[in-house]
Coordinates of C-alpha atoms and ligand atoms in Angstrom, one line a residue:
M1 CA -26.6 5.9 55.9
E2 CA -28.5 2.5 55.9
L3 CA -30.2 2.7 53.0
P4 CA -27.6 4.5 50.9
R5 CA -25.3 1.3 51.8
G6 CA -22.7 0.5 49.9
V7 CA -23.8 3.2 47.5
E8 CA -23.8 6.4 49.3
H9 CA -20.3 5.7 50.9
S10 CA -18.9 3.9 48.5
W11 CA -19.2 7.5 46.4
E12 CA -18.6 9.2 50.0
M13 CA -15.3 7.3 49.5
F14 CA -14.3 7.1 46.5
N15 CA -16.0 9.0 44.5
I16 CA -17.3 6.0 42.4
L17 CA -19.9 6.7 40.1
I18 CA -22.1 4.2 41.1
R19 CA -25.6 5.6 41.9
P20 CA -29.6 3.9 42.2
P21 CA -31.8 6.6 40.3
W22 CA -33.1 8.9 42.7
F23 CA -29.2 9.8 43.2
L24 CA -29.1 13.7 42.3
P25 CA -25.0 14.7 41.8
E26 CA -23.9 17.6 43.7
K27 CA -24.2 19.9 41.1
T28 CA -27.9 19.5 41.0
A29 CA -27.6 21.0 43.7
I30 CA -25.3 23.8 42.8
N31 CA -28.3 25.1 39.8
E32 CA -31.0 24.4 42.5
S33 CA -29.0 27.3 44.7
A34 CA -28.9 29.5 41.4
F35 CA -32.5 29.0 41.1
L36 CA -32.6 29.6 45.2
R37 CA -31.1 33.3 44.2
R38 CA -33.3 34.0 41.3
R39 CA -36.3 33.4 43.4
E40 CA -35.2 35.6 45.7
F41 CA -33.9 38.2 43.5
L42 CA -37.2 38.3 42.1
S43 CA -39.6 38.4 45.2
A44 CA -36.9 41.4 46.1
L45 CA -39.5 43.2 42.7
G46 CA -42.5 42.1 44.4
L47 CA -42.8 39.1 41.7
G48 CA -44.0 36.1 44.4
G49 CA -44.5 32.2 44.5
A50 CA -47.5 32.9 42.0
G51 CA -45.3 33.8 38.7
L52 CA -42.8 31.0 39.4
A53 CA -45.4 28.5 39.9
A54 CA -45.9 29.6 36.3
A55 CA -42.2 29.5 35.1
G56 CA -43.1 26.2 36.8
V57 CA -39.9 26.4 38.7
M58 CA -41.8 26.1 41.9
D59 CA -42.4 22.1 41.2
V60 CA -38.8 21.9 41.5
L61 CA -38.3 23.7 44.6
G62 CA -41.2 21.6 46.5
A63 CA -43.7 22.4 49.8
E64 CA -40.7 24.4 51.7
E65 CA -39.5 27.1 49.6
A66 CA -43.5 27.9 48.4
G67 CA -44.2 28.1 52.1
K68 CA -44.4 31.3 53.7
E69 CA -42.0 32.5 56.5
S70 CA -43.0 31.3 59.4
T71 CA -44.2 32.3 62.3
V72 CA -42.0 31.5 64.8
A73 CA -38.4 31.9 62.0
A74 CA -41.3 35.8 61.4
K75 CA -40.5 36.6 65.5
S76 CA -37.3 35.3 66.2
R77 CA -36.4 37.2 63.5
P78 CA -34.9 40.2 65.4
L79 CA -32.4 38.0 67.7
Y80 CA -30.5 37.2 65.0
P81 CA -27.8 37.3 63.7
A82 CA -25.7 37.6 67.4
P83 CA -23.3 38.6 68.7
R84 CA -19.7 36.2 68.0
N85 CA -18.3 35.3 70.7
P86 CA -14.6 35.9 70.1
R87 CA -13.4 32.0 72.0
Y88 CA -15.0 30.6 69.0
N89 CA -14.5 32.6 65.4
P90 CA -10.7 31.3 63.8
G91 CA -10.5 32.2 60.2
W92 CA -11.7 29.2 58.7
T93 CA -12.9 28.9 55.4
L94 CA -17.2 28.7 56.1
T95 CA -19.0 25.9 54.4
D96 CA -21.1 27.4 51.9
E97 CA -24.4 28.4 53.1
N98 CA -26.8 26.9 50.0
V99 CA -24.4 23.6 50.3
A100 CA -24.4 23.6 53.3
A101 CA -28.7 23.5 52.9
R102 CA -28.7 21.1 51.2
Y103 CA -26.6 19.1 52.1
N104 CA -28.3 17.1 54.9
N105 CA -29.3 14.3 57.6
F106 CA -32.4 14.4 58.6
Y107 CA -33.9 10.6 58.0
E108 CA -37.4 11.7 58.9
F109 CA -38.3 13.7 55.6
S110 CA -36.0 11.7 53.0
M111 CA -32.5 9.4 53.6
V112 CA -31.4 11.4 50.1
K113 CA -29.6 14.6 51.4
N114 CA -30.5 17.0 48.4
Q115 CA -34.1 16.5 48.9
V116 CA -34.4 16.9 52.6
H117 CA -34.9 20.5 52.4
Q118 CA -37.7 20.0 49.4
L119 CA -39.9 18.1 52.2
T120 CA -40.4 19.9 55.0
G121 CA -43.1 22.0 54.6
K122 CA -45.6 20.0 55.9
F123 CA -43.6 20.3 59.2
V124 CA -45.2 22.6 61.2
I125 CA -42.4 24.2 63.6
D126 CA -44.2 26.7 65.6
P127 CA -45.4 25.9 68.9
W128 CA -43.8 23.6 69.6
K129 CA -43.2 22.6 73.0
I130 CA -40.7 20.9 75.4
E131 CA -40.9 18.7 77.6
I132 CA -37.7 18.0 80.7
S133 CA -38.6 15.8 83.1
G134 CA -36.7 12.4 85.0
L135 CA -34.5 12.9 87.5
V136 CA -34.5 16.3 87.8
E137 CA -36.2 19.1 90.6
K138 CA -39.0 19.7 88.9
P139 CA -39.7 18.7 85.2
F140 CA -41.1 21.4 83.0
E141 CA -42.4 22.7 79.4
I142 CA -41.6 25.4 77.2
D143 CA -42.5 26.4 74.5
A144 CA -39.3 26.4 72.2
H145 CA -39.6 29.6 70.6
E146 CA -39.9 31.6 74.1
L147 CA -36.5 29.1 75.9
I148 CA -34.6 31.3 72.5
R149 CA -35.7 34.6 74.1
E150 CA -35.0 33.8 77.9
M151 CA -31.7 31.8 77.4
P152 CA -28.4 34.6 75.3
L153 CA -27.5 33.7 72.0
E154 CA -24.6 33.6 70.7
D155 CA -22.6 32.7 67.4
R156 CA -20.0 29.8 67.5
V157 CA -17.7 29.0 64.6
Y158 CA -17.1 25.4 64.8
R159 CA -16.4 22.1 62.3
F160 CA -19.0 19.7 61.8
R161 CA -17.5 16.2 61.1
C162 CA -20.0 13.1 59.5
V163 CA -19.1 9.8 60.3
E164 CA -19.8 9.3 56.5
A165 CA -16.3 11.0 56.0
W166 CA -17.9 15.0 54.5
S167 CA -17.7 17.9 56.8
M168 CA -18.3 21.3 57.2
V169 CA -17.4 24.3 59.1
V170 CA -20.1 26.8 59.3
P171 CA -21.8 29.4 62.3
W172 CA -24.3 28.0 64.7
T173 CA -26.5 30.5 67.0
G174 CA -27.5 29.0 70.4
F175 CA -26.6 29.3 73.9
Q176 CA -24.3 26.4 76.3
L177 CA -27.0 23.2 76.8
S178 CA -25.0 23.5 80.1
K179 CA -27.5 26.6 80.9
L180 CA -30.5 25.0 80.3
I181 CA -29.2 21.9 82.3
E182 CA -28.4 24.4 85.2
K183 CA -32.1 25.4 84.6
A184 CA -33.3 22.5 85.2
K185 CA -31.5 21.2 88.3
P186 CA -31.2 18.1 88.5
K187 CA -31.0 15.5 90.8
A188 CA -27.5 14.0 92.3
E189 CA -28.4 10.8 90.8
A190 CA -28.5 11.9 87.1
K191 CA -25.8 11.2 85.4
F192 CA -26.8 11.0 81.7
V193 CA -29.2 12.8 79.6
R194 CA -31.9 11.4 76.8
F195 CA -33.2 13.9 74.0
E196 CA -35.8 12.8 71.6
T197 CA -36.7 13.9 68.8
F198 CA -40.7 15.1 67.3
N199 CA -42.4 11.9 65.9
R200 CA -44.4 13.5 63.5
P201 CA -45.5 10.9 60.4
D202 CA -48.0 13.1 58.1
Q203 CA -45.2 16.0 58.7
A204 CA -42.3 14.3 57.7
P205 CA -42.4 11.4 55.2
G206 CA -39.6 9.1 55.7
M207 CA -41.5 8.4 59.1
K208 CA -43.8 6.8 57.0
G209 CA -43.6 3.3 56.6
S210 CA -39.9 2.9 58.1
N211 CA -38.5 0.5 59.4
Y212 CA -36.3 2.7 61.8
P213 CA -37.2 3.3 65.6
F214 CA -38.5 7.0 64.9
P215 CA -38.8 8.3 66.7
Y216 CA -35.1 9.5 66.9
F217 CA -33.6 9.4 70.5
E218 CA -30.4 10.0 71.9
G219 CA -28.0 10.7 74.7
L220 CA -24.4 12.4 76.4
R221 CA -22.5 12.0 79.1
M222 CA -23.3 14.2 82.0
D223 CA -20.0 15.9 81.6
E224 CA -20.4 15.6 78.2
A225 CA -24.1 17.9 78.4
M226 CA -22.2 20.4 80.3
H227 CA -19.0 20.7 78.7
P228 CA -19.1 24.8 76.9
L229 CA -18.6 23.3 73.6
T230 CA -22.2 21.2 73.8
L231 CA -25.1 23.6 72.1
I232 CA -28.4 24.0 71.9
A233 CA -28.5 25.6 68.3
T234 CA -31.4 27.9 67.1
G235 CA -29.9 29.2 64.5
I236 CA -26.9 28.7 61.3
F237 CA -25.1 31.2 59.2
G238 CA -26.5 34.1 61.7
K239 CA -30.4 32.9 61.0
P240 CA -33.6 31.0 62.7
M241 CA -32.7 27.6 62.3
P242 CA -34.0 26.2 58.5
K243 CA -36.2 23.3 58.9
Q244 CA -33.1 20.8 57.2
H245 CA -30.9 21.7 59.7
G246 CA -33.7 20.9 63.0
A247 CA -35.6 23.6 63.6
P248 CA -36.4 25.4 66.3
V249 CA -33.8 23.9 69.0
R250 CA -31.5 21.1 68.3
L251 CA -28.2 19.5 69.7
I252 CA -24.9 20.3 68.1
V253 CA -21.9 18.3 70.3
P254 CA -18.4 18.8 67.7
W255 CA -16.1 16.8 68.9
K256 CA -18.6 13.4 68.4
Y257 CA -19.6 12.6 64.9
G258 CA -22.3 14.2 63.6
Y259 CA -24.9 11.9 64.0
K260 CA -25.1 12.7 68.3
S261 CA -26.2 16.0 66.8
I262 CA -29.3 15.8 67.3
K263 CA -32.2 17.9 65.0
S264 CA -35.5 19.0 66.7
I265 CA -35.0 18.3 69.7
V266 CA -39.0 17.3 72.1
K267 CA -38.1 16.3 74.9
I268 CA -35.0 16.2 77.4
E269 CA -34.9 13.4 80.4
F270 CA -31.7 13.0 82.7
L271 CA -31.8 9.3 83.8
A272 CA -29.2 7.1 86.4
N273 CA -27.9 4.6 83.4
Q274 CA -26.4 5.3 80.2
P275 CA -29.6 5.3 77.2
K276 CA -29.4 3.3 74.5
T277 CA -29.2 6.0 71.3
F278 CA -31.2 5.6 67.5
W279 CA -28.2 4.9 65.4
E280 CA -26.6 2.4 68.3
V281 CA -30.0 0.2 67.5
L282 CA -29.2 -0.5 64.0
A283 CA -25.6 -1.2 64.3
A284 CA -23.8 -0.5 67.4
D285 CA -20.5 -1.9 66.2
E286 CA -20.9 0.5 63.6
Y287 CA -22.7 3.5 65.3
P288 CA -21.3 3.7 69.6
F289 CA -22.9 5.5 72.7
E290 CA -19.6 7.2 72.6
S291 CA -18.5 8.5 68.7
N292 CA -16.4 11.0 69.4
V293 CA -14.1 12.4 66.1
N294 CA -10.9 9.4 65.5
P295 CA -9.6 9.3 63.4
S296 CA -7.0 6.5 64.0
I297 CA -10.2 3.8 64.3
P298 CA -11.3 2.8 60.5
H299 CA -15.4 2.6 60.8
P300 CA -16.2 -0.7 59.5
R301 CA -17.0 -0.1 56.9
W302 CA -15.0 3.0 55.6
L303 CA -11.4 5.0 56.6
Q304 CA -12.1 7.8 59.1
S305 CA -9.0 9.1 58.8
T306 CA -9.4 12.0 56.5
E307 CA -13.2 13.5 54.9
R308 CA -14.5 15.3 53.0
V309 CA -15.2 18.9 52.4
I310 CA -19.2 19.2 50.8
D311 CA -18.9 22.7 49.4
T312 CA -15.1 22.6 47.7
G313 CA -14.1 19.3 47.9
D314 CA -11.4 19.4 49.0
R315 CA -10.2 15.5 51.0
I316 CA -8.7 17.0 54.8
R317 CA -7.4 15.1 57.4
T318 CA -9.7 14.0 60.6
L319 CA -8.4 15.6 63.8
P320 CA -8.1 13.7 66.9
Y321 CA -11.8 15.0 68.3
N322 CA -12.5 16.8 65.7
G323 CA -10.3 19.1 66.2
Y324 CA -11.2 19.9 70.1
G325 CA -8.7 17.8 71.6
D326 CA -6.9 20.3 73.7
Q327 CA -10.6 21.0 75.4
V328 CA -11.9 17.8 75.8
A329 CA -9.7 15.0 76.0
K330 CA -9.8 15.3 79.8
L331 CA -13.2 14.2 80.0
Y332 CA -12.1 10.5 78.8
S333 CA -8.1 10.2 80.1
K334 CA -8.0 7.1 83.1
V335 CA -6.8 8.4 85.4
Ligands
LIG401 N1 -33.9 13.9 64.0 C1 -32.8 13.3 63.5 N2 -31.7 14.4 63.9 C2 -30.2 14.4 63.3 C3 -30.3 13.0 62.1 C4 -31.3 12.9 62.1 O1 -31.5 11.6 61.1 N3 -33.1 12.9 62.2 N4 -29.3 13.1 61.6 C5 -28.1 13.6 62.4 C6 -26.7 13.1 61.1 S1 -25.9 11.7 60.7 C7 -25.6 14.3 61.0 S2 -24.4 14.7 59.8 C8 -26.6 15.7 61.0 C9 -26.6 16.7 60.4 O2 -27.1 18.0 60.5 P1 -27.3 18.8 59.1 O3 -28.0 18.4 57.8 O4 -27.4 20.1 59.3 O5 -25.4 18.9 58.4 O6 -27.9 15.2 61.3 C10 -27.9 14.5 63.0 N5 -29.0 14.9 63.5
LIG402 MO1 -23.5 11.6 59.4

């Protein structure tokens, strides 16, 4: 959202073909998924990475694709797909899985969406310690993978709306954050929850020499955190969370702009006062703490009334609270 200023966004909003040299059109991303399907096909035939390296495909796919499946993914594979919760199973058309997996905001790796998935090769997601601290009865630490196996996982289809005016519809796997909060037993003074992402420049190339205030941090009010729509997501499309989507665990708050949905969480802290958030620190007028999806309040640099569906390219109307108003509007009605 920062570096692509006036470039990414003008392209998003007006489809103007002014692009920096590193910009790869989405057509390229779609071609890459053809490469991946070819790779899956070859590995089914017993032709592994070596054959592909010879074919020169490895350079295109990057380290992530060359790496073995992580132990965390292997251990949790039997948990997926989790049962779909019928309450969150509307008839919406799902976004193409391969398009979603190559169109990621994850600035710790890259500011270029279709490069993120290629730069996660060194990112270690197992073991993964999560610290639960602050205003709780008993602070504790738990391995993310242990947590994933402890919690009852379910599948939910949600709309996801980025502040940059693109959107997707995806099935997340996970559990309600409220269930983890109940485990943590916050004290009565706890009114906010703060989340923090890992801090490992050696594993995440976008963090190296960056001016951003990493590690990424976010926050919710306690009632927002306790809302049944708020998820700790552990997977997507019926599989363990790929690194580029925020493995091993991330937040999903579907009625707020995407940047609230912090990835790869290492710390959950309970606080009496409203914490600062990553994008708020960078530009408070553009990315305030609350950040509910609202088509009638334009971003200072573009409109929010419509959004572009990332796989079809369709431009559709943005809904208040991203379509979840019936469930969340009451949180914001001042009496
Ligand atoms: N740690 C971290 N979390 C993050 C981000 C990030 O850069 N770092 N980007 C946010 C933004 S702006 C969006 S739109 C979503 C993108 O999630 P996706 O790649 O799974 O679609 O992640 C959010 N969570
Ligand atoms: Mo975003």
